[in-house]
mmCIF file of C-alpha atoms and ligand atoms in Angstrom:
data_model
loop_
_atom_site.group_PDB
_atom_site.id
_atom_site.type_symbol
_atom_site.label_atom_id
_atom_site.label_comp_id
_atom_site.label_asym_id
_atom_site.label_seq_id
_atom_site.Cartn_x
_atom_site.Cartn_y
_atom_site.Cartn_z
ATOM 1 C CA MET A 66 46.219 -104.615 15.226
ATOM 2 C CA PHE A 67 48.813 -106.295 17.390
ATOM 3 C CA ALA A 68 50.863 -104.770 20.180
ATOM 4 C CA THR A 69 54.608 -104.771 19.428
ATOM 5 C CA ARG A 70 55.357 -107.663 21.790
ATOM 6 C CA GLN A 71 52.615 -109.765 20.253
ATOM 7 C CA ILE A 72 53.942 -108.987 16.768
ATOM 8 C CA THR A 73 57.438 -110.086 17.706
ATOM 9 C CA SER A 74 56.248 -113.226 19.352
ATOM 10 C CA LEU A 75 53.985 -114.120 16.414
ATOM 11 C CA ALA A 76 56.830 -113.594 13.992
ATOM 12 C CA GLN A 77 59.177 -115.676 16.128
ATOM 13 C CA ARG A 78 56.575 -118.429 16.283
ATOM 14 C CA SER A 79 55.931 -118.432 12.544
ATOM 15 C CA PHE A 80 57.514 -121.889 12.358
ATOM 16 C CA SER A 81 55.904 -123.215 15.539
ATOM 17 C CA THR A 82 53.070 -125.697 15.759
ATOM 18 C CA SER A 83 49.982 -123.717 16.800
ATOM 19 C CA ALA A 84 48.171 -121.592 14.227
ATOM 20 C CA SER A 85 47.763 -117.887 15.031
ATOM 21 C CA SER A 86 44.159 -116.707 15.279
ATOM 22 C CA ASN A 87 44.115 -114.723 12.026
ATOM 23 C CA ALA A 88 46.289 -117.185 10.109
ATOM 24 C CA ALA A 89 45.970 -117.446 6.336
ATOM 25 C CA LYS A 90 44.640 -119.869 3.760
ATOM 26 C CA VAL A 91 47.544 -120.558 1.402
ATOM 27 C CA ALA A 92 47.245 -122.504 -1.852
ATOM 28 C CA VAL A 93 50.143 -124.199 -3.618
ATOM 29 C CA LEU A 94 49.375 -124.800 -7.318
ATOM 30 C CA GLY A 95 51.629 -127.547 -8.672
ATOM 31 C CA ALA A 96 51.821 -129.007 -5.164
ATOM 32 C CA ALA A 97 52.655 -132.571 -6.229
ATOM 33 C CA GLY A 98 55.779 -131.523 -8.141
ATOM 34 C CA GLY A 99 59.483 -131.385 -7.376
ATOM 35 C CA ILE A 100 59.162 -127.953 -5.755
ATOM 36 C CA GLY A 101 55.528 -128.264 -4.687
ATOM 37 C CA GLN A 102 56.014 -131.171 -2.290
ATOM 38 C CA PRO A 103 58.966 -129.895 -0.226
ATOM 39 C CA LEU A 104 57.534 -126.367 -0.327
ATOM 40 C CA SER A 105 54.254 -127.662 1.074
ATOM 41 C CA LEU A 106 56.165 -129.581 3.758
ATOM 42 C CA LEU A 107 57.957 -126.402 4.823
ATOM 43 C CA LEU A 108 54.720 -124.389 4.781
ATOM 44 C CA LYS A 109 53.014 -127.037 6.958
ATOM 45 C CA GLN A 110 55.364 -125.873 9.719
ATOM 46 C CA SER A 111 54.095 -122.285 9.661
ATOM 47 C CA SER A 112 51.817 -121.107 12.458
ATOM 48 C CA LEU A 113 50.753 -118.241 10.180
ATOM 49 C CA ILE A 114 48.902 -120.695 7.924
ATOM 50 C CA SER A 115 45.553 -122.113 9.040
ATOM 51 C CA HIS A 116 44.700 -123.962 5.819
ATOM 52 C CA LEU A 117 47.183 -125.339 3.309
ATOM 53 C CA SER A 118 45.342 -126.030 0.082
ATOM 54 C CA LEU A 119 47.223 -128.230 -2.378
ATOM 55 C CA TYR A 120 46.282 -128.306 -6.056
ATOM 56 C CA ASP A 121 47.852 -130.187 -8.957
ATOM 57 C CA ILE A 122 46.562 -132.028 -11.997
ATOM 58 C CA VAL A 123 47.594 -135.297 -10.283
ATOM 59 C CA ASN A 124 48.525 -136.827 -6.915
ATOM 60 C CA THR A 125 47.538 -134.091 -4.455
ATOM 61 C CA PRO A 126 45.130 -136.298 -2.475
ATOM 62 C CA GLY A 127 48.111 -138.456 -1.498
ATOM 63 C CA VAL A 128 50.428 -135.541 -0.781
ATOM 64 C CA ALA A 129 47.729 -133.879 1.334
ATOM 65 C CA ALA A 130 46.922 -137.082 3.266
ATOM 66 C CA ASP A 131 50.613 -137.512 4.054
ATOM 67 C CA LEU A 132 51.182 -133.899 5.181
ATOM 68 C CA SER A 133 47.927 -133.842 7.144
ATOM 69 C CA HIS A 134 49.399 -136.271 9.698
ATOM 70 C CA ILE A 135 52.036 -133.740 10.779
ATOM 71 C CA ASN A 136 51.012 -132.383 14.171
ATOM 72 C CA THR A 137 50.943 -128.687 13.431
ATOM 73 C CA ASP A 138 47.579 -126.915 13.611
ATOM 74 C CA SER A 139 46.957 -126.101 9.956
ATOM 75 C CA LYS A 140 44.380 -128.053 7.966
ATOM 76 C CA VAL A 141 45.631 -129.614 4.709
ATOM 77 C CA THR A 142 43.372 -130.332 1.737
ATOM 78 C CA GLY A 143 44.263 -131.875 -1.622
ATOM 79 C CA HIS A 144 42.541 -130.945 -4.887
ATOM 80 C CA ILE A 145 42.681 -132.130 -8.495
ATOM 81 C CA PRO A 146 40.705 -130.776 -11.476
ATOM 82 C CA LYS A 147 37.798 -133.229 -10.860
ATOM 83 C CA ASP A 148 34.726 -131.869 -8.989
ATOM 84 C CA ASP A 149 35.670 -128.196 -9.403
ATOM 85 C CA GLY A 150 38.926 -128.860 -7.529
ATOM 86 C CA LEU A 151 40.656 -125.656 -8.576
ATOM 87 C CA LYS A 152 37.715 -123.522 -7.421
ATOM 88 C CA GLU A 153 37.679 -125.389 -4.078
ATOM 89 C CA ALA A 154 41.424 -124.976 -3.707
ATOM 90 C CA LEU A 155 41.341 -121.224 -4.351
ATOM 91 C CA THR A 156 38.149 -119.999 -2.716
ATOM 92 C CA GLY A 157 38.982 -117.929 0.364
ATOM 93 C CA CYS A 158 42.736 -117.938 -0.292
ATOM 94 C CA ASP A 159 44.906 -115.134 1.059
ATOM 95 C CA VAL A 160 48.067 -116.299 -0.708
ATOM 96 C CA VAL A 161 48.562 -118.431 -3.817
ATOM 97 C CA VAL A 162 52.002 -119.832 -4.644
ATOM 98 C CA ILE A 163 52.484 -121.113 -8.213
ATOM 99 C CA PRO A 164 55.268 -123.627 -8.888
ATOM 100 C CA ALA A 165 53.135 -125.379 -11.581
ATOM 101 C CA GLY A 166 54.900 -125.900 -14.884
ATOM 102 C CA VAL A 167 57.680 -127.832 -16.562
ATOM 103 C CA PRO A 168 61.334 -127.478 -15.524
ATOM 104 C CA ARG A 169 64.389 -127.144 -17.785
ATOM 105 C CA LYS A 170 66.590 -129.897 -19.177
ATOM 106 C CA PRO A 171 70.284 -129.369 -20.011
ATOM 107 C CA GLY A 172 70.766 -127.072 -23.004
ATOM 108 C CA MET A 173 67.472 -125.197 -22.476
ATOM 109 C CA THR A 174 67.014 -121.587 -21.415
ATOM 110 C CA ARG A 175 64.171 -120.581 -19.128
ATOM 111 C CA ASP A 176 62.580 -118.868 -22.128
ATOM 112 C CA ASP A 177 62.417 -122.279 -23.843
ATOM 113 C CA LEU A 178 59.781 -123.169 -21.198
ATOM 114 C CA PHE A 179 57.520 -120.341 -22.341
ATOM 115 C CA ASN A 180 55.464 -122.345 -24.844
ATOM 116 C CA THR A 181 54.349 -124.843 -22.189
ATOM 117 C CA ASN A 182 54.313 -122.774 -19.030
ATOM 118 C CA ALA A 183 52.673 -119.592 -20.347
ATOM 119 C CA SER A 184 49.331 -121.320 -20.853
ATOM 120 C CA ILE A 185 49.561 -123.225 -17.540
ATOM 121 C CA VAL A 186 50.172 -119.977 -15.644
ATOM 122 C CA ARG A 187 47.527 -118.103 -17.661
ATOM 123 C CA ASP A 188 44.847 -120.691 -16.870
ATOM 124 C CA LEU A 189 45.730 -120.734 -13.174
ATOM 125 C CA ALA A 190 45.723 -116.916 -13.103
ATOM 126 C CA VAL A 191 42.263 -116.850 -14.715
ATOM 127 C CA ALA A 192 41.027 -119.115 -11.914
ATOM 128 C CA CYS A 193 42.702 -116.964 -9.233
ATOM 129 C CA ALA A 194 41.157 -113.790 -10.687
ATOM 130 C CA GLU A 195 37.747 -115.466 -10.464
ATOM 131 C CA HIS A 196 37.930 -117.319 -7.140
ATOM 132 C CA CYS A 197 40.390 -115.314 -4.984
ATOM 133 C CA PRO A 198 40.871 -111.932 -6.690
ATOM 134 C CA LYS A 199 42.294 -110.334 -3.543
ATOM 135 C CA ALA A 200 44.928 -112.990 -2.877
ATOM 136 C CA HIS A 201 48.659 -112.303 -3.016
ATOM 137 C CA VAL A 202 50.031 -114.284 -5.971
ATOM 138 C CA LEU A 203 53.612 -115.598 -5.804
ATOM 139 C CA VAL A 204 54.908 -116.837 -9.155
ATOM 140 C CA ILE A 205 57.688 -119.436 -9.163
ATOM 141 C CA ALA A 206 56.978 -121.004 -12.590
ATOM 142 C CA ASN A 207 59.526 -120.052 -15.249
ATOM 143 C CA PRO A 208 60.241 -117.958 -17.164
ATOM 144 C CA VAL A 209 59.427 -115.642 -14.228
ATOM 145 C CA ASN A 210 60.289 -112.527 -16.285
ATOM 146 C CA SER A 211 57.343 -113.422 -18.561
ATOM 147 C CA THR A 212 54.975 -115.363 -16.280
ATOM 148 C CA VAL A 213 54.603 -112.419 -13.862
ATOM 149 C CA PRO A 214 53.400 -110.093 -16.675
ATOM 150 C CA ILE A 215 51.075 -112.903 -17.812
ATOM 151 C CA VAL A 216 49.388 -112.993 -14.389
ATOM 152 C CA ALA A 217 49.220 -109.184 -14.319
ATOM 153 C CA GLU A 218 47.538 -109.021 -17.728
ATOM 154 C CA VAL A 219 45.004 -111.696 -16.783
ATOM 155 C CA PHE A 220 44.123 -109.832 -13.571
ATOM 156 C CA GLN A 221 44.047 -106.539 -15.470
ATOM 157 C CA LYS A 222 41.569 -107.953 -17.999
ATOM 158 C CA ALA A 223 39.407 -109.246 -15.148
ATOM 159 C CA GLY A 224 39.521 -105.773 -13.544
ATOM 160 C CA VAL A 225 41.108 -107.069 -10.319
ATOM 161 C CA PHE A 226 44.823 -106.290 -10.723
ATOM 162 C CA ASP A 227 46.536 -104.937 -7.621
ATOM 163 C CA PRO A 228 50.281 -104.503 -8.335
ATOM 164 C CA LYS A 229 50.999 -104.617 -4.604
ATOM 165 C CA LYS A 230 49.911 -108.263 -4.547
ATOM 166 C CA LEU A 231 51.821 -109.830 -7.419
ATOM 167 C CA PHE A 232 55.351 -111.151 -6.848
ATOM 168 C CA GLY A 233 57.858 -112.995 -8.985
ATOM 169 C CA VAL A 234 59.805 -115.195 -6.588
ATOM 170 C CA THR A 235 63.518 -114.386 -7.081
ATOM 171 C CA THR A 236 64.563 -115.374 -3.554
ATOM 172 C CA LEU A 237 66.658 -118.293 -4.810
ATOM 173 C CA ASP A 238 69.059 -115.839 -6.455
ATOM 174 C CA VAL A 239 69.877 -114.149 -3.133
ATOM 175 C CA VAL A 240 69.977 -117.478 -1.308
ATOM 176 C CA ARG A 241 72.573 -118.726 -3.819
ATOM 177 C CA ALA A 242 74.471 -115.433 -3.808
ATOM 178 C CA SER A 243 74.728 -115.550 -0.022
ATOM 179 C CA ARG A 244 75.995 -119.126 -0.037
ATOM 180 C CA PHE A 245 78.505 -118.605 -2.872
ATOM 181 C CA VAL A 246 79.932 -115.427 -1.314
ATOM 182 C CA SER A 247 80.153 -117.098 2.106
ATOM 183 C CA GLU A 248 82.272 -119.862 0.525
ATOM 184 C CA VAL A 249 84.624 -117.406 -1.194
ATOM 185 C CA LYS A 250 84.998 -115.029 1.769
ATOM 186 C CA LYS A 251 84.968 -117.853 4.334
ATOM 187 C CA VAL A 252 82.284 -116.148 6.425
ATOM 188 C CA SER A 253 78.937 -117.245 7.790
ATOM 189 C CA THR A 254 76.005 -116.870 5.386
ATOM 190 C CA GLU A 255 74.609 -114.506 8.054
ATOM 191 C CA ASP A 256 77.471 -112.182 7.142
ATOM 192 C CA ALA A 257 76.965 -112.579 3.418
ATOM 193 C CA LYS A 258 73.811 -110.644 2.568
ATOM 194 C CA ILE A 259 73.898 -109.935 -1.150
ATOM 195 C CA THR A 260 71.525 -107.664 -3.043
ATOM 196 C CA VAL A 261 70.444 -109.102 -6.387
ATOM 197 C CA ILE A 262 68.306 -107.038 -8.758
ATOM 198 C CA GLY A 263 66.826 -107.318 -12.257
ATOM 199 C CA GLY A 264 64.976 -110.480 -13.194
ATOM 200 C CA HIS A 265 65.297 -114.253 -12.943
ATOM 201 C CA SER A 266 67.264 -115.566 -15.916
ATOM 202 C CA GLY A 267 70.917 -115.409 -16.966
ATOM 203 C CA VAL A 268 72.050 -111.849 -17.653
ATOM 204 C CA THR A 269 68.905 -110.364 -16.101
ATOM 205 C CA ILE A 270 70.146 -111.591 -12.694
ATOM 206 C CA VAL A 271 72.317 -108.709 -11.466
ATOM 207 C CA PRO A 272 74.229 -109.186 -8.193
ATOM 208 C CA LEU A 273 75.432 -105.989 -6.540
ATOM 209 C CA LEU A 274 78.520 -107.330 -4.795
ATOM 210 C CA SER A 275 79.841 -103.795 -4.203
ATOM 211 C CA GLN A 276 76.997 -103.268 -1.703
ATOM 212 C CA SER A 277 77.877 -106.363 0.344
ATOM 213 C CA GLY A 278 80.450 -104.805 2.652
ATOM 214 C CA HIS A 279 83.059 -107.347 1.476
ATOM 215 C CA SER A 280 85.950 -106.610 -0.842
ATOM 216 C CA PHE A 281 86.624 -108.808 -3.849
ATOM 217 C CA THR A 282 89.330 -109.073 -6.474
ATOM 218 C CA GLU A 283 88.224 -108.375 -10.049
ATOM 219 C CA GLU A 284 88.534 -112.096 -10.752
ATOM 220 C CA GLU A 285 86.332 -112.966 -7.782
ATOM 221 C CA VAL A 286 83.678 -110.461 -8.880
ATOM 222 C CA LYS A 287 83.555 -111.896 -12.399
ATOM 223 C CA ALA A 288 83.471 -115.511 -11.230
ATOM 224 C CA LEU A 289 80.862 -114.885 -8.509
ATOM 225 C CA THR A 290 78.674 -112.833 -10.816
ATOM 226 C CA LYS A 291 78.704 -115.580 -13.443
ATOM 227 C CA ARG A 292 77.982 -118.259 -10.828
ATOM 228 C CA ILE A 293 75.055 -116.303 -9.359
ATOM 229 C CA GLN A 294 73.630 -115.566 -12.830
ATOM 230 C CA PHE A 295 73.936 -119.170 -13.960
ATOM 231 C CA GLY A 296 73.498 -121.057 -10.665
ATOM 232 C CA GLY A 297 70.314 -122.637 -12.015
ATOM 233 C CA ASP A 298 72.299 -124.217 -14.862
ATOM 234 C CA GLU A 299 74.641 -125.906 -12.349
ATOM 235 C CA VAL A 300 71.680 -127.768 -10.882
ATOM 236 C CA VAL A 301 70.071 -128.515 -14.258
ATOM 237 C CA GLN A 302 73.343 -130.058 -15.468
ATOM 238 C CA ALA A 303 73.922 -132.020 -12.256
ATOM 239 C CA LYS A 304 70.363 -133.403 -12.400
ATOM 240 C CA ASN A 305 71.154 -134.523 -15.927
ATOM 241 C CA GLY A 306 67.727 -134.317 -17.533
ATOM 242 C CA THR A 307 65.607 -135.062 -14.457
ATOM 243 C CA GLY A 308 64.755 -131.445 -13.607
ATOM 244 C CA SER A 309 66.032 -128.240 -12.073
ATOM 245 C CA ALA A 310 66.403 -126.856 -8.549
ATOM 246 C CA THR A 311 63.596 -128.141 -6.319
ATOM 247 C CA LEU A 312 64.865 -128.372 -2.735
ATOM 248 C CA SER A 313 66.747 -125.064 -2.652
ATOM 249 C CA MET A 314 63.754 -123.517 -4.440
ATOM 250 C CA ALA A 315 61.362 -124.925 -1.855
ATOM 251 C CA PHE A 316 63.574 -123.375 0.855
ATOM 252 C CA ALA A 317 63.600 -120.035 -0.978
ATOM 253 C CA GLY A 318 59.855 -120.166 -1.729
ATOM 254 C CA ALA A 319 59.038 -120.932 1.899
ATOM 255 C CA ARG A 320 61.281 -118.069 3.020
ATOM 256 C CA PHE A 321 59.453 -115.620 0.754
ATOM 257 C CA THR A 322 55.977 -116.909 1.643
ATOM 258 C CA ASN A 323 56.791 -116.774 5.311
ATOM 259 C CA SER A 324 58.164 -113.229 5.045
ATOM 260 C CA LEU A 325 54.966 -112.145 3.298
ATOM 261 C CA LEU A 326 52.852 -113.782 6.015
ATOM 262 C CA GLU A 327 54.922 -112.132 8.733
ATOM 263 C CA ALA A 328 54.098 -108.765 7.136
ATOM 264 C CA THR A 329 50.458 -109.441 6.210
ATOM 265 C CA VAL A 330 49.264 -111.745 9.016
ATOM 266 C CA ALA A 331 51.577 -111.009 11.942
ATOM 267 C CA GLY A 332 51.892 -107.280 11.188
ATOM 268 C CA LYS A 333 55.673 -107.354 11.418
ATOM 269 C CA LYS A 334 57.354 -104.158 10.217
ATOM 270 C CA GLY A 335 60.547 -103.793 8.202
ATOM 271 C CA VAL A 336 60.299 -107.150 6.406
ATOM 272 C CA VAL A 337 62.427 -106.837 3.263
ATOM 273 C CA GLU A 338 62.810 -109.424 0.499
ATOM 274 C CA PRO A 339 63.965 -109.155 -3.097
ATOM 275 C CA THR A 340 61.143 -109.776 -5.580
ATOM 276 C CA PHE A 341 60.175 -109.117 -9.213
ATOM 277 C CA VAL A 342 57.276 -106.662 -9.088
ATOM 278 C CA LYS A 343 55.633 -103.900 -11.088
ATOM 279 C CA SER A 344 58.120 -101.116 -10.555
ATOM 280 C CA ASP A 345 58.832 -97.571 -11.698
ATOM 281 C CA ILE A 346 62.599 -97.940 -11.297
ATOM 282 C CA PHE A 347 63.387 -98.501 -14.994
ATOM 283 C CA ALA A 348 59.920 -97.656 -16.347
ATOM 284 C CA ALA A 349 61.391 -94.699 -18.252
ATOM 285 C CA GLN A 350 63.481 -97.253 -20.167
ATOM 286 C CA GLY A 351 60.415 -99.365 -20.915
ATOM 287 C CA VAL A 352 60.932 -101.977 -18.146
ATOM 288 C CA GLU A 353 57.617 -102.356 -16.294
ATOM 289 C CA TYR A 354 58.678 -105.114 -13.885
ATOM 290 C CA PHE A 355 61.961 -105.247 -12.012
ATOM 291 C CA ALA A 356 63.347 -107.082 -8.986
ATOM 292 C CA THR A 357 64.849 -105.063 -6.148
ATOM 293 C CA ASN A 358 64.600 -105.311 -2.415
ATOM 294 C CA VAL A 359 60.995 -104.611 -1.447
ATOM 295 C CA GLU A 360 59.593 -103.851 1.982
ATOM 296 C CA LEU A 361 56.509 -105.960 2.586
ATOM 297 C CA GLY A 362 53.543 -104.619 4.540
ATOM 298 C CA ALA A 363 49.941 -105.410 5.402
ATOM 299 C CA GLN A 364 48.814 -104.924 1.789
ATOM 300 C CA GLY A 365 51.813 -106.602 0.134
ATOM 301 C CA VAL A 366 54.349 -104.284 -1.516
ATOM 302 C CA GLU A 367 54.891 -101.450 0.957
ATOM 303 C CA LYS A 368 57.998 -99.782 -0.453
ATOM 304 C CA ILE A 369 60.196 -100.587 -3.447
ATOM 305 C CA HIS A 370 63.803 -99.900 -2.514
ATOM 306 C CA ALA A 371 66.012 -97.948 -4.896
ATOM 307 C CA VAL A 372 68.891 -99.749 -6.603
ATOM 308 C CA GLY A 373 71.416 -97.666 -4.660
ATOM 309 C CA LYS A 374 75.011 -97.007 -5.570
ATOM 310 C CA VAL A 375 76.488 -99.306 -8.218
ATOM 311 C CA ASN A 376 79.982 -99.410 -9.698
ATOM 312 C CA ALA A 377 80.895 -99.274 -13.392
ATOM 313 C CA TYR A 378 80.945 -103.074 -13.772
ATOM 314 C CA GLU A 379 77.504 -103.424 -12.186
ATOM 315 C CA GLN A 380 76.209 -100.665 -14.472
ATOM 316 C CA THR A 381 77.287 -102.753 -17.482
ATOM 317 C CA LEU A 382 75.352 -105.690 -16.012
ATOM 318 C CA ILE A 383 72.237 -103.524 -15.608
ATOM 319 C CA ASP A 384 72.651 -102.218 -19.168
ATOM 320 C CA ALA A 385 72.800 -105.805 -20.439
ATOM 321 C CA ALA A 386 69.758 -106.857 -18.391
ATOM 322 C CA ILE A 387 67.432 -104.105 -19.582
ATOM 323 C CA PRO A 388 66.840 -105.120 -23.242
ATOM 324 C CA GLU A 389 66.430 -108.788 -22.250
ATOM 325 C CA LEU A 390 63.926 -107.891 -19.529
ATOM 326 C CA LYS A 391 61.975 -105.656 -21.900
ATOM 327 C CA SER A 392 61.691 -108.441 -24.431
ATOM 328 C CA ASN A 393 60.729 -111.095 -21.807
ATOM 329 C CA ILE A 394 58.055 -108.799 -20.350
ATOM 330 C CA ALA A 395 56.684 -107.859 -23.784
ATOM 331 C CA LYS A 396 56.459 -111.550 -24.695
ATOM 332 C CA GLY A 397 54.357 -112.296 -21.598
ATOM 333 C CA LYS A 398 52.046 -109.356 -22.200
ATOM 334 C CA ALA A 399 51.632 -110.204 -25.890
ATOM 335 C CA PHE A 400 50.675 -113.775 -25.014
ATOM 336 C CA ILE A 401 47.575 -112.531 -23.195
ATOM 337 C CA ASN A 402 46.767 -109.612 -25.483
ATOM 338 C CA LYS A 403 47.096 -111.435 -28.810
ATOM 339 C CA ALA A 404 43.943 -111.226 -30.930
HETATM 340 P P1 NAD B 627 57.883 -130.520 -11.676
HETATM 341 O O1 NAD B 627 57.635 -130.995 -13.062
HETATM 342 O O2 NAD B 627 58.580 -131.412 -10.732
HETATM 343 O O3 NAD B 627 56.509 -130.085 -11.000
HETATM 344 C C1 NAD B 627 55.592 -129.282 -11.654
HETATM 345 C C2 NAD B 627 54.213 -129.679 -11.195
HETATM 346 O O4 NAD B 627 53.279 -128.841 -11.877
HETATM 347 C C3 NAD B 627 53.836 -131.132 -11.557
HETATM 348 O O5 NAD B 627 53.410 -131.820 -10.400
HETATM 349 C C4 NAD B 627 52.703 -130.997 -12.556
HETATM 350 O O6 NAD B 627 51.711 -132.007 -12.465
HETATM 351 C C5 NAD B 627 52.143 -129.634 -12.140
HETATM 352 N N1 NAD B 627 51.309 -129.021 -13.168
HETATM 353 C C6 NAD B 627 51.460 -129.023 -14.500
HETATM 354 N N2 NAD B 627 50.428 -128.368 -15.087
HETATM 355 C C7 NAD B 627 49.630 -127.946 -14.096
HETATM 356 C C8 NAD B 627 48.415 -127.235 -14.041
HETATM 357 N N3 NAD B 627 47.808 -126.805 -15.155
HETATM 358 N N4 NAD B 627 47.863 -126.982 -12.841
HETATM 359 C C9 NAD B 627 48.474 -127.399 -11.699
HETATM 360 N N5 NAD B 627 49.610 -128.086 -11.680
HETATM 361 C C10 NAD B 627 50.189 -128.362 -12.859
HETATM 362 O O7 NAD B 627 58.671 -129.119 -11.821
HETATM 363 P P2 NAD B 627 59.425 -128.316 -10.655
HETATM 364 O O8 NAD B 627 60.832 -128.751 -10.589
HETATM 365 O O9 NAD B 627 58.586 -128.332 -9.437
HETATM 366 O O10 NAD B 627 59.439 -126.837 -11.299
HETATM 367 C C11 NAD B 627 58.244 -126.122 -11.474
HETATM 368 C C12 NAD B 627 58.522 -124.770 -12.133
HETATM 369 O O11 NAD B 627 59.291 -123.935 -11.255
HETATM 370 C C13 NAD B 627 59.327 -124.850 -13.423
HETATM 371 O O12 NAD B 627 58.770 -123.966 -14.366
HETATM 372 C C14 NAD B 627 60.712 -124.376 -13.014
HETATM 373 O O13 NAD B 627 61.432 -123.831 -14.092
HETATM 374 C C15 NAD B 627 60.358 -123.336 -11.992
HETATM 375 N N6 NAD B 627 61.431 -122.954 -11.055
HETATM 376 C C16 NAD B 627 61.522 -121.650 -10.703
HETATM 377 C C17 NAD B 627 62.487 -121.231 -9.820
HETATM 378 C C18 NAD B 627 62.573 -119.790 -9.403
HETATM 379 O O14 NAD B 627 63.604 -119.387 -8.832
HETATM 380 N N7 NAD B 627 61.565 -118.986 -9.588
HETATM 381 C C19 NAD B 627 63.394 -122.159 -9.274
HETATM 382 C C20 NAD B 627 63.277 -123.485 -9.653
HETATM 383 C C21 NAD B 627 62.293 -123.887 -10.567
HETATM 384 C C1 LMR B 628 66.716 -121.825 -10.911
HETATM 385 O O1 LMR B 628 67.213 -120.700 -10.869
HETATM 386 O O2 LMR B 628 67.254 -122.811 -10.359
HETATM 387 C C2 LMR B 628 65.396 -122.024 -11.586
HETATM 388 O O3 LMR B 628 65.008 -120.883 -12.294
HETATM 389 C C3 LMR B 628 65.309 -123.256 -12.408
HETATM 390 C C4 LMR B 628 66.160 -123.218 -13.647
HETATM 391 O O4 LMR B 628 65.617 -123.487 -14.712
HETATM 392 O O5 LMR B 628 67.347 -122.948 -13.545
#
């Protein structure tokens, strides 16, 4: 265990060049992709990572060679399926981040990605359950509302599921919410901390603007809520068929990974991030996974925060999210449990 001063200094140095002594092995699966490359670049700057292990079906040797010249202390290795590459990439991992999978094109919903991405995530989860069953698994691949249950079911079947260690990465929703509110209220993003709960698609993304400490007109609430719920579509349309958010997602994914490492490696207390996890909050209504703010600790999920006070408008948003979430979660579970 670390003394408080050491903890603080480790956390402050989490983006410095020298690796801390108990730093982690972190794998990025899908590391040659639009998110994978900038995410890996950002993670190469973390002193809480000793070994950055990059896996993709193509191109990771090149990405790894390139990143390995950056003079921070972590080792970088690149792996492809050849020569048991996935096993090599995963063995000994403390954290696995999964941005592998296809992105949307204009006109598609995230659920339209299910047919392709469900099997990609399932196969990667099977490998994680075998080669690094104790690793924290961070799922970026869409549709997150279904891919998280897919990973859970795979781990469950392998007898290694620990709900404290499985996270759907919803950080981009709060990153966007913060930025959009800061523009409307003309304040620093530091003063625009927005709680977003639910899931990661359209109406399942539920911003709780009433908890922000700012006041909004009814028009502003409606416009901001819509923009936060459908921020991903803005990027998909602007990229015009070439993909979805990659750079902002890499930023958000690095923020979440780093927060988890601060809690698990550096022993920092009070680290809170929103994330889609196995949760009792709406379990009575049949929703097994739900995103809220979660305190991260040495073992992963330390404490799931309550939703808190919501107003009537936000309650209608929650009511709309629940059936969609239930169906997305059931679809993921059924994919693994089908005969
Ligand atoms: P991309 O196509 O640029 O990259 C995906 C990478 O995955 C490619 O390099 C591809 O080779 C790799 N890949 C495919 N099958 C694989 C397998 N079996 N094993 C390992 N790697 C494999 O796509 P992208 O823009 O990086 O997006 C990736 C995923 O992230 C998409 O599903 C997208 O919808 C999702 N996404 C999620 C969020 C979020 O907030 N959670 C945000 C943005 C994008
Ligand atoms: C996002 O929110 O940007 C991602 O989920 C990608 C997408 O498909 O919109």
